[in-house]
Each structure stands twice: as structure tokens, then as C-alpha cells.
């Protein structure tokens, strides 16, 4: 399934959200429509957020990520280990966020393929500077927005297990289950496996 993407800074309001994605996938498996899922999440506060504003910011991204998870991956995500859940959540984020995909592919994946396990501020700054030069849309984003996005990216790296410590610079290679790798390759998504450093 191909998703048409354009550059977005939505990761600011919806970083890792693994628990939330699992809630939505469960509801999808019960056969609820997108509209019913949105309603249920909001009315029953299934994300357990303190305010409605946060739900409204996170929900569109979580719904989009749930669309990227097919039935095979959904079963693995709900029945597999926490590590499997993290890998599949990262895949869903990469697949639904073009800029983050490019960051993973051009910066993180590249480093891991070269056995370079250090991510530094300059690497992230260089990535965003280069993207600003290539895209008018990104060039138009405020410095505050870009700084928040850099933090959101690092948070996703940390929560997925790629960044060893929250404030650290050391990268970790994810262990991606063969079943996941094979399935993603079969459905034409090998580029996302590569972006995760495999």
C-alpha cells in the first residue's frame, strides 16, 4: 500500500505513541470504522491523556500509522514482545512521515550500515539545514518548530531502542525479527527495513 506523503512536522504532537497505536489496532481488529475508532478514543479517553487537545493532536498520526500496519503486522504487534511492538511502531512512523523516513535513511541507517554508532548534534543540524535548502516548506518552518522536531526525532530514537540513553549520543542496532523482515520485504517495504539499519 502506497501512502502519498509530503513533508510534515506532525511528529511534534505525536512522537512514539506505541500504547496508543496498539489501542487503535485492537479496535480495528474488532471491526470498528475509522469514525467509530475516533469517537471511542475521544469519549472513553483510551489514550489516557490528561487533556482533549493532546488527543486531538495525536489521534490523526496514530490513525495514519494504524493504516500502515496490515493484518499480519497487527497480529505480531499485539501478540509479540515489547521489542517487536517498538520495531513495528517505528516502521509505522517511518512509513507515514516522509521527513522522518529521510532522516532514518540518510542519517541513522547510513551510520548503522557504516558501523558508526554515534549520533551528534551536528548530524541532525546538517540534515535539517540540507532539507531546508531543498524544500521551501521546511525553509518556512520557524526555528522553534525545527528545534522541537529535532527533540521529537531523538525521543523516537530513544523510545524505539536505537538511542541507548535519552540524552546520549550512542546508537544501538535494533534486532528485527526475521518474520517481520521477510514480511516487509514481501510487501515491497524493504526500504524501511534498510532505514532502520538492517
PDB file of C-alpha atoms in Angstrom, residues 17-178:
ATOM      1  CA  UNK A  17       2.754   6.561  20.952  1.00  0.00           C
ATOM      2  CA  UNK A  18       3.159   2.761  20.984  1.00  0.00           C
ATOM      3  CA  UNK A  19       0.451   2.144  23.617  1.00  0.00           C
ATOM      4  CA  UNK A  20      -1.933   4.398  21.695  1.00  0.00           C
ATOM      5  CA  UNK A  21      -1.271   2.653  18.375  1.00  0.00           C
ATOM      6  CA  UNK A  22      -1.970  -0.727  19.974  1.00  0.00           C
ATOM      7  CA  UNK A  23      -5.330   0.581  21.262  1.00  0.00           C
ATOM      8  CA  UNK A  24      -6.350   1.699  17.769  1.00  0.00           C
ATOM      9  CA  UNK A  25      -5.183  -1.553  16.154  1.00  0.00           C
ATOM     10  CA  UNK A  26      -7.253  -3.578  18.661  1.00  0.00           C
ATOM     11  CA  UNK A  27     -10.338  -1.555  17.743  1.00  0.00           C
ATOM     12  CA  UNK A  28      -9.595  -2.060  14.036  1.00  0.00           C
ATOM     13  CA  UNK A  29      -9.431  -5.808  14.635  1.00  0.00           C
ATOM     14  CA  UNK A  30     -12.847  -5.645  16.303  1.00  0.00           C
ATOM     15  CA  UNK A  31     -14.136  -4.259  13.001  1.00  0.00           C
ATOM     16  CA  UNK A  32     -14.761  -0.646  14.063  1.00  0.00           C
ATOM     17  CA  UNK A  33     -14.720   2.002  11.334  1.00  0.00           C
ATOM     18  CA  UNK A  34     -12.266   4.924  11.426  1.00  0.00           C
ATOM     19  CA  UNK A  35     -15.071   7.205  12.595  1.00  0.00           C
ATOM     20  CA  UNK A  36     -16.098   4.798  15.380  1.00  0.00           C
ATOM     21  CA  UNK A  37     -12.481   4.446  16.493  1.00  0.00           C
ATOM     22  CA  UNK A  38     -12.008   8.228  16.667  1.00  0.00           C
ATOM     23  CA  UNK A  39     -15.218   8.583  18.653  1.00  0.00           C
ATOM     24  CA  UNK A  40     -14.375   5.773  21.087  1.00  0.00           C
ATOM     25  CA  UNK A  41     -10.825   7.056  21.682  1.00  0.00           C
ATOM     26  CA  UNK A  42     -12.144  10.528  22.499  1.00  0.00           C
ATOM     27  CA  UNK A  43     -15.221   9.552  24.513  1.00  0.00           C
ATOM     28  CA  UNK A  44     -13.509   6.859  26.596  1.00  0.00           C
ATOM     29  CA  UNK A  45     -10.100   8.577  26.730  1.00  0.00           C
ATOM     30  CA  UNK A  46      -8.450   5.328  25.578  1.00  0.00           C
ATOM     31  CA  UNK A  47      -5.087   7.089  25.239  1.00  0.00           C
ATOM     32  CA  UNK A  48      -5.300   8.089  28.926  1.00  0.00           C
ATOM     33  CA  UNK A  49      -4.239  11.667  28.141  1.00  0.00           C
ATOM     34  CA  UNK A  50      -4.944  14.491  30.564  1.00  0.00           C
ATOM     35  CA  UNK A  51      -6.438  16.853  28.017  1.00  0.00           C
ATOM     36  CA  UNK A  52      -8.544  16.748  24.868  1.00  0.00           C
ATOM     37  CA  UNK A  53      -6.086  18.964  22.985  1.00  0.00           C
ATOM     38  CA  UNK A  54      -3.370  16.330  23.219  1.00  0.00           C
ATOM     39  CA  UNK A  55      -5.779  13.645  21.965  1.00  0.00           C
ATOM     40  CA  UNK A  56      -6.741  15.875  19.022  1.00  0.00           C
ATOM     41  CA  UNK A  57      -3.052  16.424  18.158  1.00  0.00           C
ATOM     42  CA  UNK A  58      -2.006  12.764  18.449  1.00  0.00           C
ATOM     43  CA  UNK A  59      -5.035  10.961  17.003  1.00  0.00           C
ATOM     44  CA  UNK A  60      -4.577  11.814  13.276  1.00  0.00           C
ATOM     45  CA  UNK A  61      -0.989  10.486  13.343  1.00  0.00           C
ATOM     46  CA  UNK A  62      -1.951   7.344  15.244  1.00  0.00           C
ATOM     47  CA  UNK A  63      -4.815   6.674  12.795  1.00  0.00           C
ATOM     48  CA  UNK A  64      -2.435   7.117   9.855  1.00  0.00           C
ATOM     49  CA  UNK A  65       0.096   4.740  11.447  1.00  0.00           C
ATOM     50  CA  UNK A  66      -2.631   2.140  12.058  1.00  0.00           C
ATOM     51  CA  UNK A  67      -3.399   2.245   8.309  1.00  0.00           C
ATOM     52  CA  UNK A  68       0.246   1.316   7.600  1.00  0.00           C
ATOM     53  CA  UNK A  69       0.016  -1.820   9.765  1.00  0.00           C
ATOM     54  CA  UNK A  70      -1.517  -4.717   7.837  1.00  0.00           C
ATOM     55  CA  UNK A  71      -3.243  -7.709   9.476  1.00  0.00           C
ATOM     56  CA  UNK A  72      -0.064  -9.808   9.674  1.00  0.00           C
ATOM     57  CA  UNK A  73       1.865  -6.992  11.368  1.00  0.00           C
ATOM     58  CA  UNK A  74      -1.104  -6.159  13.624  1.00  0.00           C
ATOM     59  CA  UNK A  75      -1.114  -9.721  14.980  1.00  0.00           C
ATOM     60  CA  UNK A  76       2.654  -9.564  15.577  1.00  0.00           C
ATOM     61  CA  UNK A  77       2.313  -6.193  17.258  1.00  0.00           C
ATOM     62  CA  UNK A  78      -0.455  -7.266  19.638  1.00  0.00           C
ATOM     63  CA  UNK A  79       0.845 -10.752  20.413  1.00  0.00           C
ATOM     64  CA  UNK A  80       4.612 -10.258  20.131  1.00  0.00           C
ATOM     65  CA  UNK A  81       7.194  -8.937  22.564  1.00  0.00           C
ATOM     66  CA  UNK A  82       7.531  -5.286  23.561  1.00  0.00           C
ATOM     67  CA  UNK A  83      10.619  -5.156  21.293  1.00  0.00           C
ATOM     68  CA  UNK A  84       8.537  -6.358  18.328  1.00  0.00           C
ATOM     69  CA  UNK A  85       5.948  -3.684  19.142  1.00  0.00           C
ATOM     70  CA  UNK A  86       8.651  -0.999  19.201  1.00  0.00           C
ATOM     71  CA  UNK A  87      10.086  -2.083  15.837  1.00  0.00           C
ATOM     72  CA  UNK A  88       6.635  -2.143  14.195  1.00  0.00           C
ATOM     73  CA  UNK A  89       5.713   1.215  15.690  1.00  0.00           C
ATOM     74  CA  UNK A  90       8.962   2.676  14.344  1.00  0.00           C
ATOM     75  CA  UNK A  91       8.160   1.170  10.928  1.00  0.00           C
ATOM     76  CA  UNK A  92       4.679   2.780  11.008  1.00  0.00           C
ATOM     77  CA  UNK A  93       6.179   6.178  11.910  1.00  0.00           C
ATOM     78  CA  UNK A  94       8.813   5.926   9.165  1.00  0.00           C
ATOM     79  CA  UNK A  95       6.215   4.816   6.610  1.00  0.00           C
ATOM     80  CA  UNK A  96       3.821   7.683   7.375  1.00  0.00           C
ATOM     81  CA  UNK A  97       6.303  10.546   7.884  1.00  0.00           C
ATOM     82  CA  UNK A  98       8.406  11.377   4.812  1.00  0.00           C
ATOM     83  CA  UNK A  99      10.879  13.683   6.571  1.00  0.00           C
ATOM     84  CA  UNK A 100      11.467  11.207   9.388  1.00  0.00           C
ATOM     85  CA  UNK A 101      11.921   8.427   6.805  1.00  0.00           C
ATOM     86  CA  UNK A 102      14.603  10.511   5.080  1.00  0.00           C
ATOM     87  CA  UNK A 103      16.255  11.200   8.446  1.00  0.00           C
ATOM     88  CA  UNK A 104      16.294   7.481   9.272  1.00  0.00           C
ATOM     89  CA  UNK A 105      17.513   6.527   5.788  1.00  0.00           C
ATOM     90  CA  UNK A 106      20.102   9.270   5.231  1.00  0.00           C
ATOM     91  CA  UNK A 107      21.406   9.680   8.782  1.00  0.00           C
ATOM     92  CA  UNK A 108      20.627   6.731  11.089  1.00  0.00           C
ATOM     93  CA  UNK A 109      20.513   3.872   8.556  1.00  0.00           C
ATOM     94  CA  UNK A 110      23.640   5.216   6.870  1.00  0.00           C
ATOM     95  CA  UNK A 111      25.518   5.378  10.177  1.00  0.00           C
ATOM     96  CA  UNK A 112      24.490   1.869  11.214  1.00  0.00           C
ATOM     97  CA  UNK A 113      25.446   0.440   7.800  1.00  0.00           C
ATOM     98  CA  UNK A 114      28.889   2.007   8.252  1.00  0.00           C
ATOM     99  CA  UNK A 115      29.177   0.726  11.852  1.00  0.00           C
ATOM    100  CA  UNK A 116      29.194   4.322  13.099  1.00  0.00           C
ATOM    101  CA  UNK A 117      27.352   4.235  16.420  1.00  0.00           C
ATOM    102  CA  UNK A 118      27.491   7.924  17.285  1.00  0.00           C
ATOM    103  CA  UNK A 119      24.790  10.499  16.538  1.00  0.00           C
ATOM    104  CA  UNK A 120      25.821  14.076  17.219  1.00  0.00           C
ATOM    105  CA  UNK A 121      24.013  17.391  17.187  1.00  0.00           C
ATOM    106  CA  UNK A 122      25.896  18.375  14.034  1.00  0.00           C
ATOM    107  CA  UNK A 123      24.464  15.328  12.188  1.00  0.00           C
ATOM    108  CA  UNK A 124      20.905  16.406  12.982  1.00  0.00           C
ATOM    109  CA  UNK A 125      21.608  20.089  12.281  1.00  0.00           C
ATOM    110  CA  UNK A 126      23.192  19.239   8.929  1.00  0.00           C
ATOM    111  CA  UNK A 127      20.186  17.103   7.965  1.00  0.00           C
ATOM    112  CA  UNK A 128      17.694  19.905   8.710  1.00  0.00           C
ATOM    113  CA  UNK A 129      19.864  22.571   7.040  1.00  0.00           C
ATOM    114  CA  UNK A 130      20.131  20.455   3.913  1.00  0.00           C
ATOM    115  CA  UNK A 131      16.361  19.775   3.868  1.00  0.00           C
ATOM    116  CA  UNK A 132      15.613  23.496   4.346  1.00  0.00           C
ATOM    117  CA  UNK A 133      17.702  24.216   1.259  1.00  0.00           C
ATOM    118  CA  UNK A 134      15.815  21.560  -0.747  1.00  0.00           C
ATOM    119  CA  UNK A 135      12.283  22.374   0.420  1.00  0.00           C
ATOM    120  CA  UNK A 136      10.524  25.730   0.604  1.00  0.00           C
ATOM    121  CA  UNK A 137       8.034  24.202   3.007  1.00  0.00           C
ATOM    122  CA  UNK A 138      10.722  23.236   5.548  1.00  0.00           C
ATOM    123  CA  UNK A 139      12.552  26.532   4.967  1.00  0.00           C
ATOM    124  CA  UNK A 140       9.322  28.259   6.054  1.00  0.00           C
ATOM    125  CA  UNK A 141       9.155  26.488   9.411  1.00  0.00           C
ATOM    126  CA  UNK A 142      10.123  28.510  12.477  1.00  0.00           C
ATOM    127  CA  UNK A 143      13.359  27.776  14.357  1.00  0.00           C
ATOM    128  CA  UNK A 144      11.221  26.820  17.364  1.00  0.00           C
ATOM    129  CA  UNK A 145       9.296  24.277  15.301  1.00  0.00           C
ATOM    130  CA  UNK A 146      12.526  22.746  13.945  1.00  0.00           C
ATOM    131  CA  UNK A 147      14.115  22.589  17.421  1.00  0.00           C
ATOM    132  CA  UNK A 148      11.002  20.817  18.750  1.00  0.00           C
ATOM    133  CA  UNK A 149      11.119  18.423  15.809  1.00  0.00           C
ATOM    134  CA  UNK A 150      14.788  17.585  16.479  1.00  0.00           C
ATOM    135  CA  UNK A 151      13.848  16.724  20.067  1.00  0.00           C
ATOM    136  CA  UNK A 152      10.877  14.646  18.867  1.00  0.00           C
ATOM    137  CA  UNK A 153      13.172  12.708  16.497  1.00  0.00           C
ATOM    138  CA  UNK A 154      15.632  11.959  19.308  1.00  0.00           C
ATOM    139  CA  UNK A 155      12.731  10.897  21.544  1.00  0.00           C
ATOM    140  CA  UNK A 156      11.521   8.420  18.897  1.00  0.00           C
ATOM    141  CA  UNK A 157      15.070   7.063  18.537  1.00  0.00           C
ATOM    142  CA  UNK A 158      15.280   6.617  22.301  1.00  0.00           C
ATOM    143  CA  UNK A 159      11.856   5.007  22.747  1.00  0.00           C
ATOM    144  CA  UNK A 160      12.406   2.637  19.819  1.00  0.00           C
ATOM    145  CA  UNK A 161      15.703   1.478  21.329  1.00  0.00           C
ATOM    146  CA  UNK A 162      18.000   2.928  18.638  1.00  0.00           C
ATOM    147  CA  UNK A 163      19.380   5.571  21.019  1.00  0.00           C
ATOM    148  CA  UNK A 164      20.895   3.901  24.093  1.00  0.00           C
ATOM    149  CA  UNK A 165      20.115   6.674  26.592  1.00  0.00           C
ATOM    150  CA  UNK A 166      17.674   9.589  26.486  1.00  0.00           C
ATOM    151  CA  UNK A 167      20.355  12.305  26.478  1.00  0.00           C
ATOM    152  CA  UNK A 168      23.106  10.164  24.949  1.00  0.00           C
ATOM    153  CA  UNK A 169      24.724  10.013  21.526  1.00  0.00           C
ATOM    154  CA  UNK A 170      25.326   6.265  21.256  1.00  0.00           C
ATOM    155  CA  UNK A 171      23.290   4.309  18.725  1.00  0.00           C
ATOM    156  CA  UNK A 172      22.109   0.743  19.103  1.00  0.00           C
ATOM    157  CA  UNK A 173      21.337  -1.675  16.282  1.00  0.00           C
ATOM    158  CA  UNK A 174      17.741  -2.930  16.504  1.00  0.00           C
ATOM    159  CA  UNK A 175      17.151  -6.654  16.394  1.00  0.00           C
ATOM    160  CA  UNK A 176      14.414  -7.066  13.818  1.00  0.00           C
ATOM    161  CA  UNK A 177      12.629 -10.406  13.827  1.00  0.00           C
ATOM    162  CA  UNK A 178      13.170 -12.417  10.614  1.00  0.00           C
TER     163      UNK A 178
END
